[in-house]
Amino acid sequence: MGCCDAPGLMPIEEALNKMLTPITPIIDTITLPLAEALGYVLAKDIRSPINVPPFNNSAMDGYAIRLSDFEQSTTMKMVGKSFAGAPFEGEWPAQTTIRIMTGAQIPSGCDAVIMQENTTTDGDLITFDQPNIKTNMNIRPTGDDIRANDVVLNKGARLTARDIPMIATLGISHISVYRKPKVAFFSTGDELKPLGSELEPGQIYDSNRYGIKPLIENFGCEAIDLGIIPDCQETLKTTFENAQQMADVVITSGGVSVGEADYTKDILEELGQIGFWKLAIKPGKPFAFGELDTAWFCGLPGNPVSAVLTMYVLVQPLLAKLGGNSEWKAPESIPAITRSAFKKAPGRTDYQRGIYRIENGQFVVETTGNQSSGAFRSMSLANCFVVLERERGSVEVGETVQIQLFNPTLF
Ligand code: AMP
Ligand code: MG
């Protein structure tokens, strides 16, 4: 059975296309001190104003020599020192050597640095015991890492903990980035109680806001928590109106499944143009997307696994595009051999929660167990999604499946 045999279900690719096409990236920029720029998206290429390293320097603690001297004698008098930050500045007489430390500037005329382990010292006489001396040995030349004018990062890159120190080596103290998209979010449902309160019969704790907020932030956006909103037309409407005033995107959880959808639909129809979709994705079939007056809207299903999964698969690329993160890439799929069976019916792409490990260089994966869309422990236990294709049925032990590894700093 193919996807077309599951009537009315929209394939994920089509949903993503419908969501991403109308989005134009935010163009407002701000200038930030480098140390505060982690997770922001570059609004301009970073071009190096200098060579890195800015001068030839030593890769070792040792002695600077000239090959012409070395050919005469392998014992030389030490006549000066070049330390990091305190270069040798005097005349360098023939048949002598200069003590040099790691990172120190190479004296003019020097052909190589001999590491101190390959020398013996007798007072200020140094004897070299270094076979095969090569020109430029142990010298890190100017611009070896980065050349002046090189573009080291492109506009649209999201800054990582690895990028920030690299920019620092260039001496750039402030950078131009896009402002982060503002994302207002709230949970809907009469059954939801805040943490710290007692549950009455029929009530559950609102966990979705605790799943949605970190993802908004990890996806590079500013999260605005509007709390729990009961299933009440008026309160919902006021909340939507407030939310769109303060945010670029409004995200809700709950209230988009059959039965509840009509209800939210009435309000949203007044406020904008929203599509209520049934997606060929499991979990996460009910999903809403559209435009309010002044903000985008994503309506996530209420089931906790579904809410987080649709954030990951559908909302993440949307926020990346809105935030100008043009270098964002969808998670890669890796083939893995199953070590447990996975139950599945054809018709929807199924993101089951799995635990992978590597055995003899081969990825293997097993299920986390209970795959109910309400069973959040499956997410907490997992270290990957097992992405089972739309047309696929149940999977037996030993079959190959595609997995997407979690990045623990993201998810
Ligand atoms: P709904 O999409 O509103 O029909 O909700 C589907 C399921 O998810 C129901 O079992 C809800 O109780 C549950 N649910 C909805 N919102 C939340 C939430 N914020 N936290 C935990 N569970 C929720
Ligand atoms: Mg509900």
XYZ file of C-alpha atoms and ligand atoms in Angstrom:
435
model
C 0.000 0.000 0.000
C 1.413 3.427 -0.956
C 0.722 6.821 0.586
C -2.012 7.414 -1.908
C -3.840 4.463 -0.404
C -4.160 6.444 2.816
C -6.641 8.998 1.524
C -6.455 12.533 2.824
C -3.051 12.187 4.462
C -0.561 14.817 3.339
C 3.027 13.547 2.839
C 5.632 15.270 5.037
C 7.507 16.683 2.029
C 4.361 18.382 0.804
C 3.629 19.823 4.249
C 7.177 21.138 4.550
C 6.940 22.665 1.124
C 3.680 24.413 1.968
C 5.158 25.705 5.211
C 8.520 26.886 3.916
C 7.497 28.437 0.605
C 5.741 31.519 2.038
C 8.362 32.190 4.745
C 10.719 35.095 4.125
C 13.679 35.317 6.493
C 13.900 38.056 9.100
C 16.231 40.816 7.897
C 16.603 42.893 11.106
C 20.189 42.755 12.279
C 21.883 43.534 15.562
C 25.529 43.930 16.482
C 26.666 41.749 19.361
C 29.873 41.308 21.329
C 31.403 38.047 20.121
C 31.061 36.404 23.533
C 27.256 36.816 23.369
C 26.815 35.563 19.819
C 26.548 31.811 20.404
C 23.497 30.414 18.586
C 22.868 33.554 16.518
C 22.897 33.529 12.708
C 25.493 35.589 10.834
C 24.049 38.481 8.848
C 27.339 38.997 6.959
C 30.225 36.813 5.865
C 33.126 36.807 8.300
C 36.226 37.834 6.366
C 39.561 37.697 8.102
C 41.242 41.101 8.518
C 44.589 39.448 9.354
C 46.789 36.442 8.720
C 46.571 33.748 11.390
C 49.133 33.226 12.733
C 50.115 36.850 12.134
C 53.864 36.050 12.107
C 56.099 33.004 11.572
C 56.354 31.286 14.950
C 57.775 28.232 16.568
C 55.743 25.038 16.970
C 58.185 23.747 19.636
C 60.359 24.753 22.539
C 63.859 24.531 21.087
C 66.537 26.417 19.157
C 66.404 28.522 16.007
C 69.130 27.705 13.493
C 70.324 28.625 10.006
C 71.152 25.679 7.741
C 74.355 27.362 6.519
C 75.610 27.474 10.157
C 74.547 23.902 10.751
C 76.571 22.670 7.770
C 79.723 24.103 9.447
C 79.173 22.687 12.940
C 76.459 20.994 14.979
C 77.553 22.755 18.167
C 76.681 26.437 18.518
C 76.681 29.125 21.133
C 73.284 30.353 22.307
C 73.295 34.161 21.949
C 69.731 35.239 22.573
C 66.140 34.297 23.296
C 62.788 34.614 21.534
C 59.862 34.069 23.881
C 56.137 34.240 23.135
C 55.347 37.940 23.173
C 59.046 38.922 23.472
C 60.786 38.388 20.118
C 64.576 38.297 19.672
C 65.575 41.693 18.411
C 69.388 41.855 18.314
C 71.933 40.933 15.665
C 72.285 37.195 15.086
C 76.006 36.405 14.576
C 77.075 33.523 12.306
C 77.575 30.078 13.900
C 75.227 30.818 16.812
C 71.739 29.743 17.819
C 68.772 31.426 19.501
C 66.685 29.834 22.220
C 63.038 29.867 21.131
C 59.773 28.880 22.812
C 56.454 27.678 21.381
C 54.522 30.568 19.796
C 57.549 32.875 19.784
C 58.385 34.860 16.659
C 60.930 33.193 14.369
C 64.087 35.387 14.116
C 64.799 36.753 10.670
C 67.037 34.397 8.663
C 66.077 31.294 10.646
C 65.594 28.131 8.542
C 64.410 25.664 11.175
C 63.706 25.101 14.854
C 65.323 22.078 16.499
C 63.229 20.738 19.362
C 65.026 20.865 22.700
C 64.657 17.106 23.180
C 67.163 16.676 20.314
C 69.884 18.816 21.891
C 72.406 18.637 24.693
C 73.531 21.731 26.522
C 76.841 22.516 28.144
C 76.585 26.008 29.642
C 75.617 28.185 26.676
C 76.939 25.664 24.137
C 74.214 23.706 22.392
C 74.909 20.487 20.486
C 72.292 19.350 18.035
C 71.492 15.711 17.549
C 68.850 16.023 14.885
C 68.970 13.826 11.801
C 67.314 15.024 8.552
C 66.859 18.689 9.203
C 64.386 20.112 6.760
C 63.901 23.753 5.857
C 61.044 25.306 7.898
C 61.024 22.385 10.318
C 58.875 23.246 13.384
C 58.002 26.656 11.956
C 54.340 27.663 11.709
C 54.309 30.141 8.843
C 52.299 33.385 8.683
C 48.751 32.675 7.476
C 49.187 28.909 7.891
C 45.704 28.621 9.454
C 43.829 31.558 7.898
C 44.937 34.098 5.283
C 43.973 37.767 5.401
C 40.763 38.278 3.371
C 39.713 34.607 3.563
C 35.966 34.151 4.166
C 35.935 31.852 7.170
C 32.172 31.726 7.797
C 29.282 32.537 5.522
C 26.252 34.705 6.080
C 23.462 32.346 7.179
C 25.685 30.169 9.386
C 24.509 29.618 12.958
C 27.372 30.194 15.376
C 28.597 27.193 17.324
C 30.937 26.894 20.285
C 33.597 26.014 17.689
C 33.029 29.100 15.553
C 33.260 31.690 18.352
C 36.926 31.053 19.294
C 37.872 30.878 15.609
C 36.420 34.385 15.087
C 38.312 35.497 18.206
C 41.626 34.487 16.597
C 40.857 37.152 13.973
C 40.519 39.872 16.630
C 36.900 40.574 15.670
C 35.147 41.807 18.822
C 31.620 42.499 17.497
C 29.613 40.815 14.787
C 26.449 41.459 12.841
C 23.740 38.826 13.329
C 20.028 38.525 12.647
C 17.760 39.114 15.580
C 16.310 35.842 16.821
C 12.754 34.993 15.776
C 10.343 35.447 18.690
C 8.159 32.429 19.300
C 5.179 32.610 21.658
C 3.787 29.280 22.800
C 1.046 27.933 25.012
C -0.681 24.691 25.914
C -4.400 24.263 25.485
C -6.623 21.899 27.415
C -9.011 21.910 30.386
C -7.267 18.819 31.754
C -3.875 20.485 32.112
C -2.449 21.534 35.465
C 0.767 23.419 36.143
C 3.631 21.651 37.889
C 3.551 22.074 41.634
C -0.219 21.738 41.894
C -2.290 18.733 43.009
C -4.004 16.695 40.301
C -7.793 16.403 40.556
C -9.489 13.404 38.933
C -9.114 13.522 35.138
C -6.267 16.016 35.180
C -2.664 15.670 33.998
C 0.383 17.859 34.234
C 1.164 20.158 31.332
C 4.420 18.697 30.066
C 4.327 20.008 26.505
C 5.548 23.480 27.341
C 8.603 21.827 28.866
C 9.239 20.009 25.597
C 8.536 22.952 23.311
C 10.498 25.709 25.080
C 13.942 24.070 24.968
C 13.461 23.201 21.323
C 12.506 26.789 20.439
C 15.658 27.964 22.191
C 17.906 25.255 20.795
C 16.618 26.076 17.306
C 17.948 29.600 17.790
C 14.798 31.484 18.742
C 13.507 33.483 21.691
C 10.758 31.639 23.579
C 7.791 33.467 25.121
C 5.794 31.208 27.448
C 2.104 32.116 27.623
C 1.159 29.283 29.967
C -1.838 26.965 29.966
C -5.009 28.173 28.256
C -8.275 26.368 28.993
C -10.546 25.179 26.169
C -12.561 28.390 26.286
C -13.334 30.334 23.098
C -12.885 33.790 24.573
C -9.684 33.142 26.486
C -8.196 31.381 23.476
C -9.047 34.242 21.175
C -7.553 36.865 23.492
C -4.447 34.746 23.901
C -3.993 34.376 20.145
C -4.428 38.121 19.705
C -1.838 38.888 22.373
C 0.526 36.219 21.131
C 0.664 37.504 17.587
C 1.405 41.024 18.813
C 4.534 39.916 20.597
C 5.886 37.165 18.360
C 6.846 36.185 14.818
C 5.479 32.675 15.336
C 2.731 31.358 17.621
C 2.910 27.696 18.581
C 0.158 25.865 20.423
C -0.188 22.304 21.560
C -3.475 20.447 21.695
C -6.781 21.268 20.125
C -5.991 20.375 16.513
C -7.304 16.822 16.449
C -10.732 15.830 15.168
C -13.422 17.043 17.528
C -11.319 19.843 18.909
C -10.208 21.198 15.574
C -13.546 22.785 14.670
C -13.407 24.639 17.875
C -9.958 26.180 17.384
C -10.785 26.547 13.707
C -13.587 29.038 14.375
C -11.277 31.301 16.316
C -8.387 31.006 13.899
C -10.563 31.629 10.886
C -11.354 35.044 12.331
C -7.702 35.785 12.972
C -6.085 34.528 9.791
C -5.777 31.689 7.332
C -4.998 28.339 8.841
C -4.943 24.886 7.271
C -5.813 21.924 9.503
C -3.887 19.038 8.083
C -3.811 15.294 8.492
C -0.217 14.376 7.857
C 1.210 11.045 6.758
C 3.440 11.053 9.813
C 3.338 8.969 12.960
C 3.110 10.184 15.627
C 1.793 13.656 14.837
C -0.971 13.189 12.290
C -3.078 16.235 13.241
C -1.172 19.458 12.615
C -2.226 22.993 11.773
C -0.272 25.640 9.931
C -1.031 29.076 8.583
C -0.864 32.786 8.969
C -2.462 34.938 11.639
C -2.708 38.685 11.049
C 0.866 39.408 12.047
C 2.483 36.032 12.854
C 2.876 32.499 11.568
C 0.971 29.776 13.370
C 1.883 26.157 14.076
C -0.660 24.023 15.901
C 0.984 20.930 17.338
C -0.943 17.842 18.393
C -1.431 17.503 22.158
C 0.096 14.090 22.657
C 3.518 14.814 24.142
C 5.568 12.656 21.757
C 3.653 14.045 18.770
C 4.135 17.633 19.920
C 7.891 17.327 20.216
C 8.244 15.246 17.066
C 6.347 17.747 14.902
C 8.479 20.522 16.449
C 11.570 18.594 15.369
C 10.489 17.502 11.905
C 8.281 20.380 10.748
C 8.793 23.471 12.898
C 12.591 23.233 13.103
C 13.136 23.884 9.350
C 10.572 26.686 9.452
C 12.349 28.455 12.321
C 15.710 27.943 10.589
C 14.421 29.617 7.428
C 12.714 32.443 9.330
C 15.896 33.069 11.325
C 18.016 33.384 8.156
C 19.895 30.163 8.939
C 20.338 29.264 5.280
C 23.109 26.784 6.123
C 20.697 24.624 8.166
C 20.555 21.012 7.039
C 17.993 18.337 7.848
C 19.312 15.507 10.055
C 21.055 12.805 8.045
C 19.822 9.235 7.850
C 22.188 6.371 8.581
C 21.456 2.707 7.796
C 21.296 0.444 10.853
C 20.522 -3.229 11.443
C 17.581 -3.854 13.744
C 18.143 -5.829 16.929
C 14.432 -5.789 17.754
C 11.233 -5.927 15.740
C 9.321 -2.688 14.975
C 5.568 -2.845 14.560
C 4.205 -0.686 11.762
C 1.310 -0.416 9.315
C 1.868 1.097 5.858
C 0.507 4.581 5.173
C 2.511 7.002 7.313
C 6.217 7.752 7.813
C 6.839 6.476 11.322
C 9.380 8.106 13.621
C 9.856 5.379 16.207
C 12.147 5.996 19.132
C 15.252 3.830 19.125
C 18.504 3.183 20.911
C 21.470 2.740 18.592
C 24.951 1.505 19.299
C 27.874 0.540 17.114
C 28.875 -3.125 16.942
C 31.981 -4.007 14.920
C 31.732 -0.744 13.015
C 28.079 -1.286 12.156
C 25.134 0.752 13.492
C 22.556 -1.457 15.186
C 19.300 -0.265 16.718
C 16.596 -1.503 19.037
C 13.258 -0.106 20.084
C 12.785 1.821 23.328
C 9.636 -0.246 23.904
C 6.212 1.381 24.243
C 5.771 3.575 21.147
C 2.488 5.210 22.155
C 2.353 8.897 21.244
C 1.522 9.630 24.848
C 4.472 7.678 26.278
C 7.177 10.294 26.598
C 9.648 7.992 28.258
C 10.278 6.584 24.776
C 11.783 9.975 23.873
C 13.844 10.226 27.008
C 15.279 6.719 26.574
C 16.000 7.133 22.862
C 19.187 8.360 21.250
C 17.793 8.289 17.703
C 14.685 8.199 15.569
C 14.086 5.051 13.568
C 12.494 6.503 10.452
C 10.326 3.855 8.818
C 9.254 4.741 5.304
C 5.624 5.460 4.492
C 4.943 2.301 2.532
C 6.803 0.026 4.875
C 5.075 -2.532 7.090
C 6.403 -4.174 10.240
C 10.145 -4.685 10.494
C 11.752 -7.935 11.634
C 14.993 -8.399 13.535
C 17.978 -8.145 11.151
C 16.392 -5.818 8.593
C 18.062 -2.524 7.635
C 16.332 0.706 8.684
C 17.279 4.381 8.500
C 18.086 6.114 11.779
C 18.580 9.810 12.606
C 20.920 10.372 15.528
C 19.974 12.911 18.194
C 22.355 15.762 18.746
C 22.334 16.046 22.551
C 22.987 19.783 22.449
C 19.891 20.219 20.302
C 17.460 17.548 21.439
P -5.503 17.035 22.073
O -4.570 17.189 20.882
O -5.770 18.318 22.724
O -6.704 16.272 21.676
O -4.720 16.152 23.119
C -4.294 14.832 22.810
C -3.729 14.172 24.053
O -2.610 14.881 24.518
C -4.681 14.136 25.222
O -4.467 12.921 25.911
C -4.245 15.308 26.055
O -4.601 15.175 27.416
C -2.770 15.277 25.874
N -2.194 16.613 26.038
C -2.636 17.722 25.430
N -1.908 18.773 25.798
C -0.985 18.315 26.670
C 0.082 18.928 27.408
N 0.301 20.232 27.303
N 0.851 18.164 28.204
C 0.609 16.836 28.296
N -0.349 16.195 27.612
C -1.160 16.923 26.815
Mg -7.002 19.161 24.129
